[in-house]
Coordinates of C-alpha atoms in Angstrom, one line a residue:
M1 CA 209.4 96.0 30.9
G2 CA 205.8 96.6 30.3
K3 CA 206.1 100.4 31.2
N4 CA 204.7 103.4 29.2
Q5 CA 205.5 106.9 29.0
T6 CA 202.9 107.4 31.8
G7 CA 204.5 105.5 34.2
Y8 CA 202.6 102.7 34.6
F9 CA 203.6 98.8 34.4
G10 CA 200.6 97.1 32.3
E11 CA 197.4 98.3 34.3
F12 CA 199.2 99.6 37.4
G13 CA 201.7 103.0 38.6
G14 CA 200.5 106.1 37.3
R15 CA 200.6 109.8 39.0
Y16 CA 198.0 110.0 41.6
S17 CA 199.2 112.8 44.0
P18 CA 198.0 115.9 45.1
E19 CA 197.8 119.2 42.5
I20 CA 200.6 121.0 44.9
L21 CA 202.9 117.9 43.9
T22 CA 202.5 117.9 40.5
E23 CA 205.2 120.6 39.5
A24 CA 207.2 119.1 41.3
L25 CA 207.0 115.3 40.4
E26 CA 207.1 116.7 36.3
E27 CA 210.1 118.4 37.4
L28 CA 212.1 116.0 39.0
E29 CA 211.1 113.7 36.3
S30 CA 212.4 115.8 33.7
T31 CA 215.6 116.8 35.9
Y32 CA 216.2 112.8 36.0
Q33 CA 215.1 111.9 32.2
K34 CA 218.5 114.7 31.5
L35 CA 220.9 113.8 34.1
K36 CA 219.8 109.9 33.4
K37 CA 221.5 109.9 29.3
S38 CA 224.5 112.3 31.6
K39 CA 227.5 110.8 31.2
K40 CA 229.1 113.3 33.5
F41 CA 226.2 112.4 35.9
Q42 CA 226.9 108.4 35.1
K43 CA 230.5 109.2 36.4
E44 CA 229.7 111.4 39.1
L45 CA 227.3 108.5 40.2
T46 CA 229.5 105.4 40.0
Y47 CA 232.5 107.5 41.9
Y48 CA 229.8 107.6 44.7
L49 CA 228.6 104.3 44.6
Q50 CA 232.6 102.9 44.3
N51 CA 234.1 104.9 46.7
Y52 CA 231.8 105.7 49.4
V53 CA 229.2 102.8 49.5
G54 CA 231.9 100.1 48.4
R55 CA 230.5 98.4 45.4
P56 CA 230.4 96.3 43.6
S57 CA 229.8 94.0 46.6
P58 CA 230.7 90.5 46.8
L59 CA 228.9 87.4 44.9
T60 CA 229.4 84.9 47.7
F61 CA 229.5 81.1 48.0
A62 CA 227.3 79.7 50.7
E63 CA 229.0 76.3 51.5
R64 CA 227.7 75.2 54.6
L65 CA 224.5 76.4 53.8
T66 CA 224.5 74.5 50.6
K67 CA 225.6 71.6 52.2
H68 CA 222.9 71.8 55.4
W69 CA 220.2 72.0 52.9
G70 CA 221.1 69.6 50.5
G71 CA 219.7 70.9 47.3
A72 CA 221.0 73.7 44.8
R73 CA 224.3 75.7 45.4
V74 CA 223.0 78.9 47.2
W75 CA 224.8 82.1 46.3
L76 CA 224.7 85.3 48.2
K77 CA 224.6 88.7 46.6
R78 CA 226.0 90.7 50.0
E79 CA 224.2 94.0 49.6
D80 CA 224.6 93.6 53.9
L81 CA 228.1 94.7 53.1
N82 CA 227.6 98.4 51.4
H83 CA 228.5 101.4 53.7
T84 CA 225.4 101.9 56.2
G85 CA 224.2 97.8 55.8
A86 CA 221.5 97.3 53.6
H87 CA 220.7 97.7 49.8
K88 CA 219.1 101.1 50.6
I89 CA 222.2 103.9 50.3
N90 CA 222.0 103.0 46.3
N91 CA 219.3 105.0 45.9
A92 CA 219.9 106.9 48.7
I93 CA 222.9 108.5 46.7
G94 CA 221.6 108.5 43.4
Q95 CA 218.6 110.8 44.8
A96 CA 220.8 113.1 46.7
L97 CA 222.9 113.6 44.2
L98 CA 218.9 114.8 41.5
A99 CA 218.2 116.6 45.1
R100 CA 221.5 118.4 44.4
H101 CA 221.5 119.2 41.0
M102 CA 217.9 120.7 41.5
G103 CA 219.0 123.0 43.9
K104 CA 217.3 121.6 46.8
K105 CA 218.7 122.0 50.1
R106 CA 216.7 120.1 52.0
I107 CA 216.0 116.3 51.9
I108 CA 213.2 114.3 53.8
A109 CA 212.1 110.4 53.8
E110 CA 210.7 107.8 55.3
T111 CA 211.4 104.8 56.9
G112 CA 210.6 101.9 58.7
A113 CA 213.6 99.4 59.1
G114 CA 215.7 102.6 59.7
Q115 CA 217.4 101.8 56.4
H116 CA 216.8 104.1 54.1
G117 CA 216.2 106.9 57.1
L118 CA 220.0 105.8 57.8
A119 CA 220.9 106.3 54.0
T120 CA 219.4 109.3 53.7
A121 CA 220.7 110.6 56.9
T122 CA 223.9 109.5 55.6
V123 CA 224.2 111.5 52.4
G124 CA 222.5 114.1 53.9
A125 CA 225.4 114.2 56.1
M126 CA 228.1 114.0 52.9
F127 CA 226.0 117.0 51.0
G128 CA 226.1 118.9 54.0
L129 CA 221.8 118.6 53.2
E130 CA 219.7 119.5 55.9
T131 CA 217.5 116.1 56.2
V132 CA 214.1 114.9 58.0
I133 CA 213.4 111.7 59.1
Y134 CA 209.9 110.4 59.6
M135 CA 209.4 107.0 61.0
G136 CA 206.3 105.4 62.5
A137 CA 206.3 105.7 66.7
V138 CA 206.3 101.8 66.8
D139 CA 209.4 101.1 64.6
V140 CA 211.6 103.5 66.4
E141 CA 211.4 101.9 69.3
R142 CA 211.6 98.7 67.5
Q143 CA 214.6 99.6 65.3
N144 CA 216.0 102.2 68.5
L145 CA 219.1 101.2 66.9
N146 CA 218.8 102.6 63.4
A147 CA 217.0 105.2 65.1
K148 CA 219.7 106.5 67.1
K149 CA 222.2 106.2 64.5
I150 CA 220.2 108.4 62.1
E151 CA 220.1 111.3 65.0
M152 CA 223.9 110.9 65.5
L153 CA 224.7 111.7 61.9
G154 CA 223.2 115.4 61.9
A155 CA 219.3 113.8 60.3
K156 CA 216.3 115.4 62.8
I157 CA 213.6 112.4 63.9
L158 CA 209.7 112.9 63.5
P159 CA 208.2 110.0 65.6
V160 CA 204.8 109.4 63.8
T161 CA 202.5 109.0 66.2
A162 CA 199.1 107.9 63.8
G163 CA 197.1 105.2 62.8
E164 CA 199.6 102.1 63.6
A165 CA 202.4 104.5 63.5
T166 CA 204.4 102.6 61.2
L167 CA 205.5 102.5 57.4
K168 CA 202.4 103.6 55.9
E169 CA 201.9 106.6 58.0
A170 CA 205.2 108.0 58.2
T171 CA 205.0 107.7 54.2
S172 CA 201.9 109.7 54.4
E173 CA 203.5 112.5 56.7
A174 CA 206.3 112.5 54.9
M175 CA 203.9 113.3 51.3
R176 CA 202.6 116.0 53.4
D177 CA 205.9 117.5 54.8
W178 CA 206.7 117.1 50.7
A179 CA 203.8 118.8 49.2
L180 CA 203.8 122.1 52.7
N181 CA 208.1 122.5 51.0
V182 CA 208.5 121.3 47.2
K183 CA 210.6 124.5 46.6
T184 CA 213.6 123.8 49.0
T185 CA 212.6 120.3 49.4
H186 CA 213.4 116.6 47.6
Y187 CA 211.8 113.6 48.7
I188 CA 213.9 110.2 48.4
V189 CA 211.0 108.3 48.4
G190 CA 212.9 104.3 49.7
S191 CA 211.3 102.0 47.6
A192 CA 210.2 101.5 44.6
I193 CA 206.6 103.0 45.7
G194 CA 204.4 106.7 44.9
P195 CA 203.7 108.3 42.0
H196 CA 205.3 108.3 38.7
P197 CA 208.7 109.0 38.1
F198 CA 209.8 107.2 41.7
P199 CA 208.7 103.6 40.9
T200 CA 211.3 103.7 37.8
I201 CA 214.0 105.9 39.4
V202 CA 213.9 103.8 42.5
K203 CA 214.5 100.9 40.1
D204 CA 217.3 102.4 38.0
F205 CA 219.2 103.4 41.3
Q206 CA 218.7 99.5 42.6
S207 CA 219.2 98.1 39.0
V208 CA 223.3 98.2 40.4
I209 CA 222.1 94.9 42.2
G210 CA 220.8 93.1 39.3
K211 CA 223.7 93.9 37.1
E212 CA 226.1 93.2 39.0
T213 CA 224.7 89.7 40.2
K214 CA 224.4 88.9 36.7
T215 CA 228.0 89.6 35.7
Q216 CA 229.6 88.4 38.7
F217 CA 227.7 85.0 38.4
K218 CA 228.7 84.2 35.0
K219 CA 232.3 85.3 35.3
I220 CA 232.5 82.3 37.8
N221 CA 230.1 79.9 36.3
K222 CA 229.8 80.6 32.5
K223 CA 226.7 80.6 32.5
L224 CA 223.2 82.1 34.7
P225 CA 221.4 80.9 37.9
N226 CA 218.6 78.8 37.7
A227 CA 216.7 80.7 40.5
I228 CA 216.8 84.0 41.9
V229 CA 214.9 84.9 45.4
A230 CA 214.6 88.2 47.6
C231 CA 212.1 89.5 50.2
V232 CA 209.5 92.6 48.9
G233 CA 208.3 95.2 51.6
G234 CA 207.2 98.0 48.7
G235 CA 210.2 95.9 46.7
S236 CA 213.1 98.0 46.3
N237 CA 216.0 95.8 46.5
A238 CA 213.6 92.9 44.9
I239 CA 213.0 94.8 41.9
G240 CA 216.8 96.3 41.7
M241 CA 217.6 92.0 41.5
F242 CA 215.1 90.9 39.5
D243 CA 215.5 93.6 36.4
G244 CA 218.9 92.1 35.7
F245 CA 217.1 88.9 34.9
I246 CA 213.3 89.9 33.8
K247 CA 214.6 88.9 30.1
D248 CA 216.2 85.8 31.0
K249 CA 212.8 82.8 31.1
Q250 CA 215.2 80.4 32.1
V251 CA 216.1 81.7 35.3
K252 CA 213.3 81.6 37.6
I253 CA 212.3 84.3 39.7
Y254 CA 211.2 84.4 43.3
G255 CA 209.5 87.1 46.2
A256 CA 208.8 86.7 50.1
E257 CA 206.2 88.7 51.2
A258 CA 205.4 88.6 55.4
G259 CA 202.6 86.1 55.8
G260 CA 203.0 87.7 59.6
L261 CA 200.8 85.8 62.1
G262 CA 198.1 84.8 59.9
A263 CA 195.6 85.0 57.2
N264 CA 193.3 87.2 58.5
P265 CA 193.0 91.1 57.9
G266 CA 195.6 92.6 59.9
E267 CA 198.0 90.0 61.4
H268 CA 200.1 90.2 57.5
S269 CA 201.8 92.4 55.0
A270 CA 201.3 89.5 52.4
T271 CA 199.8 92.5 49.4
I272 CA 200.7 90.6 46.8
T273 CA 198.9 87.2 48.4
Y274 CA 196.0 88.8 49.4
G275 CA 195.7 92.5 47.9
K276 CA 193.2 94.1 45.7
T277 CA 194.1 96.9 43.0
G278 CA 193.7 100.4 44.9
F279 CA 195.4 103.5 44.5
L280 CA 198.0 104.7 47.9
H281 CA 200.8 107.0 48.2
G282 CA 200.1 108.4 44.5
T283 CA 200.0 105.2 43.0
K284 CA 197.8 102.6 41.4
T285 CA 198.8 99.5 42.6
L286 CA 197.4 96.2 44.8
I287 CA 196.7 96.9 48.6
I288 CA 195.5 95.2 51.4
Q289 CA 192.0 96.5 51.8
D290 CA 188.5 95.7 52.9
E291 CA 185.3 95.7 51.5
F292 CA 184.8 98.8 51.6
G293 CA 188.0 99.6 49.8
Q294 CA 189.7 101.1 53.4
I295 CA 193.4 100.2 53.9
V296 CA 193.7 97.8 56.7
P297 CA 196.7 97.8 58.8
A298 CA 199.9 95.6 58.1
H299 CA 201.5 93.6 60.5
S300 CA 205.2 92.2 59.8
V301 CA 208.2 90.9 62.9
S302 CA 210.1 92.8 60.3
A303 CA 209.9 96.8 60.4
G304 CA 210.7 97.2 56.7
L305 CA 208.1 95.0 55.6
D306 CA 205.6 96.4 57.5
Y307 CA 203.4 98.4 54.4
P308 CA 199.6 97.2 52.6
G309 CA 201.0 98.4 49.8
V310 CA 204.0 96.6 46.6
G311 CA 205.7 98.6 44.4
P312 CA 203.5 99.1 40.8
E313 CA 206.0 97.1 38.9
H314 CA 205.9 94.1 41.4
A315 CA 202.1 93.7 41.0
Y316 CA 202.6 94.2 37.8
L317 CA 205.5 91.4 37.6
A318 CA 202.9 88.7 39.9
K319 CA 200.0 89.4 37.5
L320 CA 202.6 88.5 34.3
G321 CA 203.4 85.4 36.2
R322 CA 207.1 85.8 35.7
V323 CA 207.5 86.4 39.6
D324 CA 206.7 83.9 41.8
Y325 CA 205.9 85.6 45.4
R326 CA 205.2 83.3 48.4
K327 CA 204.8 84.4 52.2
V328 CA 206.3 83.4 54.9
S329 CA 205.3 84.4 58.8
D330 CA 206.7 85.9 61.4
E331 CA 207.5 82.2 63.2
Q332 CA 208.8 81.0 59.9
A333 CA 211.3 83.8 59.4
L334 CA 212.7 84.2 62.7
E335 CA 213.5 80.5 61.5
S336 CA 215.6 81.1 59.3
F337 CA 217.4 84.7 61.0
L338 CA 219.0 81.9 63.5
E339 CA 219.2 79.0 61.0
I340 CA 221.8 81.1 58.8
S341 CA 223.8 82.8 61.5
R342 CA 224.2 79.2 63.0
V343 CA 224.8 78.2 59.7
E344 CA 226.6 80.3 57.4
G345 CA 227.7 82.9 60.5
I346 CA 226.1 85.8 58.9
I347 CA 223.3 88.1 60.7
P348 CA 220.7 88.8 58.2
A349 CA 217.9 91.6 58.9
L350 CA 214.7 90.1 59.2
E351 CA 213.7 91.2 56.3
T352 CA 216.4 89.3 54.3
A353 CA 215.2 86.0 56.6
H354 CA 212.0 86.2 54.4
A355 CA 214.0 85.2 51.4
F356 CA 216.0 82.9 53.3
Y357 CA 213.0 80.8 54.3
I358 CA 211.6 80.4 50.8
A359 CA 215.2 80.1 49.4
R360 CA 215.4 77.0 51.5
S361 CA 212.2 74.9 49.8
I362 CA 213.2 75.7 46.3
A363 CA 217.2 74.9 46.7
K364 CA 215.4 71.4 47.8
E365 CA 213.2 71.3 44.7
L366 CA 215.8 72.9 41.8
G367 CA 218.4 69.9 43.5
K368 CA 221.9 69.4 43.1
K369 CA 223.8 71.0 40.5
K370 CA 221.8 73.7 39.7
D371 CA 221.9 77.1 41.3
I372 CA 219.8 79.7 43.6
V373 CA 221.0 83.5 44.5
I374 CA 219.5 85.3 47.2
C375 CA 219.5 89.0 47.5
L376 CA 220.7 89.6 51.1
S377 CA 219.6 93.1 51.6
G378 CA 220.9 93.8 54.8
R379 CA 222.6 93.0 57.6
G380 CA 220.4 92.4 61.2
D381 CA 222.4 94.1 64.0
K382 CA 219.9 96.2 63.8
D383 CA 217.0 93.3 64.6
V384 CA 218.7 91.5 67.7
T385 CA 217.2 93.1 70.5
E386 CA 213.5 92.9 68.6
V387 CA 214.4 88.8 68.1
L388 CA 215.8 88.2 71.7
R389 CA 212.2 89.8 73.4
L390 CA 210.0 88.0 70.7
L391 CA 212.1 84.9 71.7
G392 CA 211.9 85.7 75.1
E393 CA 208.1 86.3 75.0
K394 CA 208.1 82.6 73.2
S395 CA 210.1 80.8 75.8
K396 CA 207.3 82.1 78.8

């Protein structure tokens, strides 16, 4: 929607990267355009999504949550049931296949919550590719289980200690690595961010979420849902979910971003709420920045939303008014994390807990006999230790 040949979504997007990466990005774009039209490649991708990832993921009616919230019928798109426990594997499989077709023997990735790092390490092991994962030192600590899993799969983790030592810095280091090793290496960008063609490639590989949801919901209910909700950091699970419904004007679309601790700079990752147009990691998008255009450190209780930018297509959809983006505080996300665990018997990722929080008020606004679908982007076992630590601090 709204994208032209140069990779723009309205005024957002494009390719603003170092000259050294131009050749690699052009190679990636031409390879992808060719393979996208190849029935053989699509068959290969479908094979791995079905037989390795476990797709299609179920669409589950949340009966107890529906009664508990007392509003619209609540449905969950269960990306948490994918192999590796989140939506990230959909894109990692697709891009690993691209790397293989380009003859690259080494793959690298950035990761915050560890789910994309885990997915990349998984496909690296499966395809026999040397794998390096850049992860902020802060995130290595708060997502230690995923960090250990990544190493168990044979990938090398390089903790990044610069700046805030979280996702932004991990992305910057991965970009530097790629610039130095473009001949042998493919950078599997994990979110709908970065220079063209990454936002489009990631959206296309994640669009399986929205396509499946639409087909599954219509088969059960003979209609479309009234609303869909997903959490937004860089925004890959959300853009994948939204893509299936963007043209269906009767379906309301909501994105939940990280409101963190408050409205002051450095306290949140609510890019669409507070961001201004700028340039970050090779793309023009909304960014949390100061009056001099310097990037302000981001904060979120969830490592996967802890990023001071957002995918350019999300910036475009916000400007169009097609998607309603709302911020959710750390405290509200923790509240939903516990609520969903105890009411529905599903421990959600802290990222997804943000989507659940706004879904609760939307379900009440919609009222009974209406339907809302939440993209349950990942499971929360990775977050249990951190949540217990935070709850322990609150009880002191």
